[in-house]
C-alpha atoms as a printed R data frame, in Angstrom:
    type eleno elety resid chain resno       x      y       z
1   ATOM     1    CA   MET     A     1   0.051  0.168   0.172
2   ATOM     2    CA   ASN     A     2   1.079  3.553  -0.789
3   ATOM     3    CA   ARG     A     3   2.059  6.032   1.310
4   ATOM     4    CA   LEU     A     4  -1.182  8.166   1.126
5   ATOM     5    CA   ALA     A     5  -3.378  5.049   1.685
6   ATOM     6    CA   LEU     A     6  -1.051  4.415   4.840
7   ATOM     7    CA   VAL     A     7  -1.818  8.014   5.778
8   ATOM     8    CA   ILE     A     8  -5.916  7.743   5.064
9   ATOM     9    CA   CYS     A     9  -6.553  4.191   6.733
10  ATOM    10    CA   CYS     A    10  -4.842  5.389   9.774
11  ATOM    11    CA   CYS     A    11  -5.310  8.653  10.590
12  ATOM    12    CA   LEU     A    12  -8.942  8.244  11.346
13  ATOM    13    CA   ALA     A    13  -8.633 10.922  14.087
14  ATOM    14    CA   GLN     A    14  -7.937 13.829  11.701
15  ATOM    15    CA   VAL     A    15 -10.768 16.147  10.770
16  ATOM    16    CA   LEU     A    16 -13.402 16.334   8.135
17  ATOM    17    CA   PRO     A    17 -15.465 19.286   6.774
18  ATOM    18    CA   SER     A    18 -19.086 18.962   8.220
19  ATOM    19    CA   TYR     A    19 -21.745 19.906   5.993
20  ATOM    20    CA   GLY     A    20 -24.585 18.895   9.272
21  ATOM    21    CA   GLN     A    21 -24.675 23.279   9.948
22  ATOM    22    CA   GLN     A    22 -24.590 24.643   6.690
23  ATOM    23    CA   THR     A    23 -27.051 26.031   4.534
24  ATOM    24    CA   ALA     A    24 -27.614 24.897   0.393
25  ATOM    25    CA   ALA     A    25 -25.795 27.437  -0.358
26  ATOM    26    CA   GLU     A    26 -22.371 27.029   2.247
27  ATOM    27    CA   ALA     A    27 -22.501 23.328   1.466
28  ATOM    28    CA   LEU     A    28 -22.321 24.309  -2.530
29  ATOM    29    CA   ILE     A    29 -19.313 26.846  -1.952
30  ATOM    30    CA   GLU     A    30 -17.810 24.379  -0.339
31  ATOM    31    CA   ALA     A    31 -18.261 21.243  -2.438
32  ATOM    32    CA   GLN     A    32 -17.139 23.122  -5.233
33  ATOM    33    CA   ALA     A    33 -14.000 23.954  -3.777
34  ATOM    34    CA   ILE     A    34 -13.316 20.448  -2.885
35  ATOM    35    CA   CYS     A    35 -14.580 19.524  -6.184
36  ATOM    36    CA   SER     A    36 -12.367 22.077  -8.142
37  ATOM    37    CA   ASP     A    37  -9.037 21.217  -6.019
38  ATOM    38    CA   TYR     A    38  -9.406 17.378  -7.237
39  ATOM    39    CA   LEU     A    39 -10.228 18.256 -10.554
40  ATOM    40    CA   GLY     A    40  -7.391 21.088 -11.006
41  ATOM    41    CA   ILE     A    41  -9.541 23.871 -11.412
42  ATOM    42    CA   PRO     A    42  -7.881 27.520 -10.490
43  ATOM    43    CA   GLU     A    43  -8.508 30.041  -7.718
44  ATOM    44    CA   THR     A    44 -10.143 32.270 -10.023
45  ATOM    45    CA   ARG     A    45 -12.456 29.808 -11.654
46  ATOM    46    CA   VAL     A    46 -13.551 29.178  -8.255
47  ATOM    47    CA   ALA     A    47 -14.433 32.574  -7.557
48  ATOM    48    CA   GLN     A    48 -16.961 33.085 -10.639
49  ATOM    49    CA   TYR     A    49 -18.588 29.638  -8.938
50  ATOM    50    CA   ASN     A    50 -18.980 31.192  -6.005
51  ATOM    51    CA   ALA     A    51 -20.813 33.838  -7.422
52  ATOM    52    CA   SER     A    52 -22.892 31.854  -9.212
53  ATOM    53    CA   VAL     A    53 -21.117 31.871 -12.214
54  ATOM    54    CA   TYR     A    54 -20.869 28.694 -14.381
55  ATOM    55    CA   PRO     A    55 -19.103 29.014 -17.476
56  ATOM    56    CA   PRO     A    56 -19.981 26.345 -20.161
57  ATOM    57    CA   ASP     A    57 -16.593 24.647 -20.697
58  ATOM    58    CA   ARG     A    58 -15.517 21.093 -19.673
59  ATOM    59    CA   ASP     A    59 -13.988 21.653 -16.103
60  ATOM    60    CA   THR     A    60 -16.879 23.392 -15.233
61  ATOM    61    CA   MET     A    61 -19.039 20.802 -16.404
62  ATOM    62    CA   CYS     A    62 -17.310 17.820 -14.785
63  ATOM    63    CA   MET     A    63 -17.035 20.475 -11.214
64  ATOM    64    CA   ILE     A    64 -20.951 20.241 -10.876
65  ATOM    65    CA   ARG     A    65 -21.273 17.048 -11.257
66  ATOM    66    CA   CYS     A    66 -18.314 15.974  -8.934
67  ATOM    67    CA   ALA     A    67 -20.332 18.568  -6.253
68  ATOM    68    CA   GLY     A    68 -23.540 16.880  -7.057
69  ATOM    69    CA   ILE     A    69 -22.687 13.781  -5.987
70  ATOM    70    CA   ILE     A    70 -21.423 14.668  -2.832
71  ATOM    71    CA   LEU     A    71 -24.294 16.777  -2.349
72  ATOM    72    CA   GLY     A    72 -26.625 14.305  -3.550
73  ATOM    73    CA   PHE     A    73 -28.538 15.733  -6.329
74  ATOM    74    CA   TRP     A    74 -27.172 13.826  -9.294
75  ATOM    75    CA   ASP     A    75 -26.283 10.478  -9.705
76  ATOM    76    CA   ASP     A    76 -24.871  8.873 -13.169
77  ATOM    77    CA   GLY     A    77 -27.303  6.741 -13.129
78  ATOM    78    CA   LYS     A    78 -30.595  8.531 -12.434
79  ATOM    79    CA   GLY     A    79 -29.904 12.047 -13.411
80  ATOM    80    CA   LEU     A    80 -31.315 14.760 -11.057
81  ATOM    81    CA   LEU     A    81 -32.298 13.612  -7.772
82  ATOM    82    CA   LEU     A    82 -34.893 15.876  -6.706
83  ATOM    83    CA   ASP     A    83 -34.633 14.875  -3.035
84  ATOM    84    CA   GLY     A    84 -31.015 16.722  -3.555
85  ATOM    85    CA   ALA     A    85 -32.062 19.575  -5.606
86  ATOM    86    CA   ARG     A    86 -34.686 20.806  -3.323
87  ATOM    87    CA   GLN     A    87 -32.530 22.821  -1.263
88  ATOM    88    CA   PHE     A    88 -31.370 24.762  -3.618
89  ATOM    89    CA   PHE     A    89 -35.724 25.418  -4.677
90  ATOM    90    CA   PRO     A    90 -36.605 28.708  -3.460
91  ATOM    91    CA   ALA     A    91 -38.537 29.126  -0.020
92  ATOM    92    CA   THR     A    92 -41.673 30.783  -1.436
93  ATOM    93    CA   VAL     A    93 -42.172 28.429  -4.299
94  ATOM    94    CA   ASP     A    94 -44.474 25.042  -4.496
95  ATOM    95    CA   PRO     A    95 -42.168 22.310  -4.357
96  ATOM    96    CA   THR     A    96 -44.481 19.653  -6.620
97  ATOM    97    CA   LEU     A    97 -44.744 22.725  -9.423
98  ATOM    98    CA   TYR     A    98 -41.319 24.060  -9.306
99  ATOM    99    CA   SER     A    99 -40.416 20.407  -9.565
100 ATOM   100    CA   GLN     A   100 -41.963 19.820 -12.966
101 ATOM   101    CA   LYS     A   101 -40.694 22.804 -14.446
102 ATOM   102    CA   VAL     A   102 -37.104 22.113 -13.524
103 ATOM   103    CA   LEU     A   103 -37.490 18.238 -15.181
104 ATOM   104    CA   GLN     A   104 -39.425 19.918 -18.414
105 ATOM   105    CA   CYS     A   105 -36.215 22.273 -18.427
106 ATOM   106    CA   ILE     A   106 -33.844 19.453 -18.084
107 ATOM   107    CA   GLU     A   107 -35.740 17.573 -20.642
108 ATOM   108    CA   ARG     A   108 -35.440 20.125 -23.480
109 ATOM   109    CA   LYS     A   109 -31.534 20.620 -22.614
110 ATOM   110    CA   LEU     A   110 -30.568 16.921 -22.427
111 ATOM   111    CA   ALA     A   111 -32.530 16.290 -25.471
112 ATOM   112    CA   THR     A   112 -29.111 17.900 -27.379
113 ATOM   113    CA   CYS     A   113 -26.586 16.067 -24.513
114 ATOM   114    CA   ASN     A   114 -24.478 12.952 -25.674
115 ATOM   115    CA   PRO     A   115 -26.075 10.141 -23.520
116 ATOM   116    CA   ALA     A   116 -22.961  8.933 -22.722
117 ATOM   117    CA   ASP     A   117 -21.298 12.535 -21.580
118 ATOM   118    CA   ALA     A   118 -22.582 12.013 -17.842
119 ATOM   119    CA   CYS     A   119 -20.399 16.018 -17.082
120 ATOM   120    CA   ALA     A   120 -22.886 17.528 -19.826
121 ATOM   121    CA   LYS     A   121 -25.789 16.241 -18.308
122 ATOM   122    CA   ALA     A   122 -25.277 17.034 -14.680
123 ATOM   123    CA   TYR     A   123 -24.164 20.184 -15.331
124 ATOM   124    CA   PHE     A   124 -27.405 21.032 -18.171
125 ATOM   125    CA   SER     A   125 -29.648 19.826 -15.112
126 ATOM   126    CA   PHE     A   126 -28.278 21.968 -12.461
127 ATOM   127    CA   ARG     A   127 -28.320 25.097 -14.395
128 ATOM   128    CA   CYS     A   128 -31.957 24.374 -14.964
129 ATOM   129    CA   VAL     A   129 -32.254 24.225 -11.015
130 ATOM   130    CA   LEU     A   130 -30.756 27.390 -10.847
131 ATOM   131    CA   ARG     A   131 -32.094 29.378 -13.905
132 ATOM   132    CA   ARG     A   132 -35.737 28.324 -11.811
133 ATOM   133    CA   ALA     A   133 -33.971 29.341  -8.779
134 ATOM   134    CA   GLU     A   134 -32.492 33.029  -9.279
135 ATOM   135    CA   PRO     A   135 -34.521 36.095  -8.181
136 ATOM   136    CA   THR     A   136 -34.877 39.048 -10.368
137 ATOM   137    CA   THR     A   137 -31.926 40.861  -8.523
138 ATOM   138    CA   PRO     A   138 -28.952 38.297  -7.881
139 ATOM   139    CA   PRO     A   139 -28.091 38.476  -4.312
140 ATOM   140    CA   PRO     A   140 -24.101 39.530  -3.474
141 ATOM   141    CA   PRO     A   141 -21.832 36.678  -3.758
142 ATOM   142    CA   THR     A   142 -21.690 34.681  -0.840
143 ATOM   143    CA   PRO     A   143 -18.462 34.858   0.877
144 ATOM   144    CA   PRO     A   144 -16.873 31.172   1.695
145 ATOM   145    CA   PRO     A   145 -18.112 29.651   5.230
146 ATOM   146    CA   ALA     A   146 -15.725 29.181   7.639
147 ATOM   147    CA   ILE     A   147 -15.026 25.261   7.722
148 ATOM   148    CA   GLU     A   148 -16.390 23.722  10.753
149 ATOM   149    CA   SER     A   149 -14.882 20.245  11.828
150 ATOM   150    CA   ASP     A   150 -15.667 17.104  13.820
151 ATOM   151    CA   LYS     A   151 -13.703 13.393  14.113
152 ATOM   152    CA   LEU     A   152 -13.013 11.623  10.895
153 ATOM   153    CA   THR     A   153 -14.451  8.446  11.962
154 ATOM   154    CA   PRO     A   154 -14.957  5.105   9.539
155 ATOM   155    CA   GLU     A   155 -18.475  5.555   9.303
156 ATOM   156    CA   LYS     A   156 -17.671  9.274   7.515
157 ATOM   157    CA   TYR     A   157 -14.135  7.611   6.382
158 ATOM   158    CA   LEU     A   158 -16.789  4.579   4.002
159 ATOM   159    CA   LYS     A   159 -18.546  7.640   3.061
160 ATOM   160    CA   ALA     A   160 -16.167  9.723   1.880
161 ATOM   161    CA   GLN     A   161 -14.211  6.150  -0.156
162 ATOM   162    CA   ALA     A   162 -18.142  5.661  -1.499
163 ATOM   163    CA   THR     A   163 -18.004  9.215  -2.662
164 ATOM   164    CA   CYS     A   164 -15.456  9.520  -4.584
165 ATOM   165    CA   ALA     A   165 -15.670  5.607  -5.902
166 ATOM   166    CA   LYS     A   166 -19.313  7.321  -7.435
167 ATOM   167    CA   ILE     A   167 -16.756 10.026  -8.378
168 ATOM   168    CA   LEU     A   168 -14.017  7.504 -10.468
169 ATOM   169    CA   ARG     A   169 -16.480  5.453 -11.647
170 ATOM   170    CA   ILE     A   170 -14.860  2.993 -10.202
171 ATOM   171    CA   PRO     A   171 -15.262 -0.381 -11.086
172 ATOM   172    CA   PRO     A   172 -17.091 -3.571  -9.158
173 ATOM   173    CA   ASN     A   173 -14.596 -5.692  -8.526
174 ATOM   174    CA   HIS     A   174 -12.379 -3.075  -7.080
175 ATOM   175    CA   LEU     A   175 -15.203 -2.232  -4.590
176 ATOM   176    CA   LYS     A   176 -15.327 -5.700  -3.625
177 ATOM   177    CA   LEU     A   177 -11.438 -5.385  -2.984
178 ATOM   178    CA   TYR     A   178 -11.706 -2.300  -0.818
179 ATOM   179    CA   LYS     A   179 -14.330 -3.689   0.620
180 ATOM   180    CA   GLN     A   180 -11.959 -6.688   1.954
181 ATOM   181    CA   GLY     A   181  -9.123 -4.126   3.061
182 ATOM   182    CA   ILE     A   182  -7.135 -5.022  -0.180
183 ATOM   183    CA   PHE     A   183  -5.804 -1.912  -2.154
184 ATOM   184    CA   PRO     A   184  -4.683 -3.640  -5.618
185 ATOM   185    CA   ASP     A   185  -1.394 -1.024  -6.769
186 ATOM   186    CA   ASP     A   186  -3.473  0.041 -10.168
187 ATOM   187    CA   ALA     A   187  -4.537  3.330 -11.428
188 ATOM   188    CA   GLU     A   188  -7.771  3.037 -10.299
189 ATOM   189    CA   THR     A   189  -6.994  2.377  -6.508
190 ATOM   190    CA   ARG     A   190  -4.338  5.615  -6.661
191 ATOM   191    CA   CYS     A   191  -6.848  7.569  -8.259
192 ATOM   192    CA   LEU     A   192  -9.055  6.598  -5.526
193 ATOM   193    CA   PHE     A   193  -6.923  7.736  -2.696
194 ATOM   194    CA   ARG     A   194  -6.225 11.191  -4.083
195 ATOM   195    CA   CYS     A   195  -9.376 11.905  -4.190
196 ATOM   196    CA   LEU     A   196 -10.344 10.549  -0.645
197 ATOM   197    CA   GLY     A   197  -7.043 12.633   0.456
198 ATOM   198    CA   ILE     A   198  -8.445 15.857  -1.219
199 ATOM   199    CA   ARG     A   199 -12.182 14.552   0.241
200 ATOM   200    CA   THR     A   200 -10.659 14.358   3.941
201 ATOM   201    CA   ASN     A   201  -8.497 17.148   4.085
202 ATOM   202    CA   LEU     A   202  -5.512 14.774   4.220
203 ATOM   203    CA   TYR     A   203  -3.695 15.923   1.479
204 ATOM   204    CA   SER     A   204  -3.863 18.225  -1.346
205 ATOM   205    CA   ASP     A   205  -1.478 18.107  -4.577
206 ATOM   206    CA   THR     A   206   0.906 20.960  -3.733
207 ATOM   207    CA   GLU     A   207   1.804 20.210  -0.149
208 ATOM   208    CA   GLY     A   208   1.495 16.662  -0.200
209 ATOM   209    CA   PRO     A   209  -0.076 14.409   2.784
210 ATOM   210    CA   ASP     A   210  -0.780 15.668   5.824
211 ATOM   211    CA   LEU     A   211   0.850 14.318   8.788
212 ATOM   212    CA   GLU     A   212   0.416 16.430  11.708
């Protein structure tokens, strides 16, 4: 097992960002930061995301997919998950009627998408949610929230592993090995460890493993 694997598996006393006390906007900002870090997206672009500006480029589309998996509003097999997307609905609307409008928008947008392009489908689906939710006068950008932390438990580690596996589309045979505590020295597993490290704040591409 490589060094990063040992760091992740052994440092369960480290901290993990907590989303439980955050608003939907704050959780989105944090997920965007995590996914942008993982995907290597520059901070200037992240600042745009935090101001609710999402250019239709490949990096942004894949960032939205990643954030959607983390926040529970996107699944590659099921598409937009309304239960997760409702957190971004305006408080004054009827959720059922609003959901119908969002789904109608998605149907139109995805008609021209490549069915195999999960990033594009996630992006345009989320844009339908945001477009319907945008007020007449956009509010000023929300500053990044202070990160609240709690202990990284085995349960949270496994949840992070499951999230990274979805993002990376890890093959089922690898998932079975991981559940047995077996981590092959291959590209899929190395990418999983990188994602886990970034997801749990135990690793960054610029500073390496956090051994403190």
